[in-house]
PDB file of C-alpha atoms in Angstrom:
ATOM      1  CA  MET A   1     -95.830  56.680  95.726  1.00 47.00           C
ATOM      2  CA  ASN A   2     -95.018  53.000  95.007  1.00 50.00           C
ATOM      3  CA  ALA A   3     -93.457  51.585  91.838  1.00 52.00           C
ATOM      4  CA  ASN A   4     -96.923  51.077  90.400  1.00 55.00           C
ATOM      5  CA  GLY A   5     -98.106  54.616  91.225  1.00 56.00           C
ATOM      6  CA  GLY A   6     -98.725  55.382  87.618  1.00 59.00           C
ATOM      7  CA  GLN A   7    -100.980  52.332  87.330  1.00 68.00           C
ATOM      8  CA  ASP A   8    -102.798  53.265  90.526  1.00 74.00           C
ATOM      9  CA  VAL A   9    -103.613  56.783  89.213  1.00 73.00           C
ATOM     10  CA  SER A  10    -104.692  55.473  85.873  1.00 69.00           C
ATOM     11  CA  ARG A  11    -106.999  52.995  87.589  1.00 75.00           C
ATOM     12  CA  VAL A  12    -108.587  55.668  89.734  1.00 78.00           C
ATOM     13  CA  VAL A  13    -109.067  57.965  86.735  1.00 72.00           C
ATOM     14  CA  SER A  14    -110.490  55.025  84.761  1.00 69.00           C
ATOM     15  CA  ARG A  15    -113.042  54.200  87.589  1.00 77.00           C
ATOM     16  CA  GLY A  16    -114.058  57.798  87.945  1.00 77.00           C
ATOM     17  CA  ALA A  17    -114.547  58.267  84.266  1.00 72.00           C
ATOM     18  CA  SER A  18    -116.499  55.052  84.074  1.00 75.00           C
ATOM     19  CA  ALA A  19    -118.935  56.298  86.764  1.00 81.00           C
ATOM     20  CA  VAL A  20    -119.430  59.644  84.997  1.00 82.00           C
ATOM     21  CA  THR A  21    -119.845  58.073  81.533  1.00 81.00           C
ATOM     22  CA  GLY A  22    -122.218  55.506  83.007  1.00 83.00           C
ATOM     23  CA  MET A  23    -124.578  58.231  84.153  1.00 88.00           C
ATOM     24  CA  ILE A  24    -124.275  60.267  80.953  1.00 89.00           C
ATOM     25  CA  GLY A  25    -124.837  57.010  78.916  1.00 88.00           C
ATOM     26  CA  GLY A  26    -127.919  56.155  80.938  1.00 90.00           C
ATOM     27  CA  ALA A  27    -129.379  59.596  80.295  1.00 93.00           C
ATOM     28  CA  ILE A  28    -128.620  59.433  76.584  1.00 93.00           C
ATOM     29  CA  ALA A  29    -129.885  55.824  76.247  1.00 94.00           C
ATOM     30  CA  GLY A  30    -133.089  56.765  78.057  1.00 93.00           C
ATOM     31  CA  ALA A  31    -133.747  59.634  75.824  1.00 94.00           C
ATOM     32  CA  VAL A  32    -133.010  57.654  72.678  1.00 95.00           C
ATOM     33  CA  PHE A  33    -135.279  54.813  73.858  1.00 95.00           C
ATOM     34  CA  LYS A  34    -138.137  57.181  74.635  1.00 94.00           C
ATOM     35  CA  GLN A  35    -137.965  58.606  71.083  1.00 95.00           C
ATOM     36  CA  VAL A  36    -137.545  55.160  69.465  1.00 95.00           C
ATOM     37  CA  TRP A  37    -140.530  53.813  71.461  1.00 93.00           C
ATOM     38  CA  LYS A  38    -142.699  56.830  70.621  1.00 94.00           C
ATOM     39  CA  PHE A  39    -141.909  56.357  66.953  1.00 94.00           C
ATOM     40  CA  ALA A  40    -142.426  52.646  66.891  1.00 90.00           C
ATOM     41  CA  SER A  41    -145.576  52.454  69.035  1.00 90.00           C
ATOM     42  CA  GLY A  42    -147.160  55.888  68.822  1.00 92.00           C
ATOM     43  CA  GLU A  43    -147.265  55.969  72.691  1.00 91.00           C
ATOM     44  CA  ASP A  44    -145.377  58.352  74.865  1.00 92.00           C
ATOM     45  CA  GLU A  45    -144.478  55.759  77.494  1.00 91.00           C
ATOM     46  CA  ALA A  46    -143.195  52.308  77.196  1.00 92.00           C
ATOM     47  CA  PRO A  47    -145.157  49.515  79.062  1.00 93.00           C
ATOM     48  CA  GLN A  48    -143.987  48.803  82.578  1.00 91.00           C
ATOM     49  CA  ALA A  49    -143.386  45.208  83.444  1.00 92.00           C
ATOM     50  CA  THR A  50    -145.670  45.388  86.456  1.00 94.00           C
ATOM     51  CA  SER A  51    -148.542  46.952  84.619  1.00 91.00           C
ATOM     52  CA  ASP A  52    -151.693  44.869  84.027  1.00 92.00           C
ATOM     53  CA  ASP A  53    -152.524  47.111  80.999  1.00 92.00           C
ATOM     54  CA  TYR A  54    -150.032  45.327  78.764  1.00 92.00           C
ATOM     55  CA  GLY A  55    -149.425  41.731  77.688  1.00 93.00           C
ATOM     56  CA  TRP A  56    -146.235  39.694  77.895  1.00 95.00           C
ATOM     57  CA  ARG A  57    -145.377  40.451  74.215  1.00 93.00           C
ATOM     58  CA  GLU A  58    -145.596  44.265  74.543  1.00 92.00           C
ATOM     59  CA  VAL A  59    -143.565  44.285  77.849  1.00 94.00           C
ATOM     60  CA  LEU A  60    -140.851  41.927  76.445  1.00 95.00           C
ATOM     61  CA  VAL A  61    -140.512  43.743  73.151  1.00 93.00           C
ATOM     62  CA  ALA A  62    -140.096  47.090  74.971  1.00 94.00           C
ATOM     63  CA  ALA A  63    -137.568  45.516  77.341  1.00 95.00           C
ATOM     64  CA  ALA A  64    -135.621  44.047  74.348  1.00 96.00           C
ATOM     65  CA  ILE A  65    -135.541  47.385  72.504  1.00 95.00           C
ATOM     66  CA  GLN A  66    -134.481  49.213  75.663  1.00 95.00           C
ATOM     67  CA  GLY A  67    -131.748  46.698  76.426  1.00 96.00           C
ATOM     68  CA  ALA A  68    -130.338  46.870  72.892  1.00 96.00           C
ATOM     69  CA  ILE A  69    -130.270  50.637  72.963  1.00 96.00           C
ATOM     70  CA  PHE A  70    -128.674  50.808  76.432  1.00 94.00           C
ATOM     71  CA  GLY A  71    -126.105  48.149  75.366  1.00 94.00           C
ATOM     72  CA  VAL A  72    -125.075  50.009  72.216  1.00 95.00           C
ATOM     73  CA  VAL A  73    -124.965  53.397  73.911  1.00 93.00           C
ATOM     74  CA  LYS A  74    -122.886  52.071  76.802  1.00 88.00           C
ATOM     75  CA  ALA A  75    -120.463  50.257  74.528  1.00 90.00           C
ATOM     76  CA  ALA A  76    -119.955  53.400  72.395  1.00 92.00           C
ATOM     77  CA  ILE A  77    -119.358  55.634  75.419  1.00 88.00           C
ATOM     78  CA  ASP A  78    -117.155  53.161  77.186  1.00 83.00           C
ATOM     79  CA  ARG A  79    -115.007  52.662  74.094  1.00 88.00           C
ATOM     80  CA  SER A  80    -114.726  56.319  73.513  1.00 87.00           C
ATOM     81  CA  ALA A  81    -113.769  56.998  77.153  1.00 80.00           C
ATOM     82  CA  ALA A  82    -111.213  54.212  77.157  1.00 80.00           C
ATOM     83  CA  ARG A  83    -109.517  55.528  73.971  1.00 87.00           C
ATOM     84  CA  SER A  84    -109.441  59.050  75.451  1.00 83.00           C
ATOM     85  CA  ILE A  85    -107.950  57.831  78.724  1.00 77.00           C
ATOM     86  CA  HIS A  86    -105.391  55.750  76.730  1.00 83.00           C
ATOM     87  CA  ARG A  87    -104.486  58.795  74.626  1.00 87.00           C
ATOM     88  CA  ALA A  88    -104.121  61.014  77.727  1.00 82.00           C
ATOM     89  CA  THR A  89    -102.200  58.571  79.878  1.00 78.00           C
ATOM     90  CA  GLY A  90    -100.473  56.379  77.248  1.00 79.00           C
ATOM     91  CA  LYS A  91    -101.846  53.291  79.097  1.00 69.00           C
TER      92      LYS A  91
END
């Protein structure tokens, strides 16, 4: 192991944790968005951008809500993971 071995291990752990938390975060954000959309619109499914059944406004509002939810969930999970890794490794 080189002089920076501790940093290398920390970097690998961080990348692995990031991949796992990304998948978990995506699943959580998707579930939250589905419930928010159902509550806000009364519809089970959000409009798809490629669907001719919806106008620009509906598609863009759905995308904005979805993006905001994904961003907040990702930031919360990333922050929590980073703090946990810092506590565990001291770095």
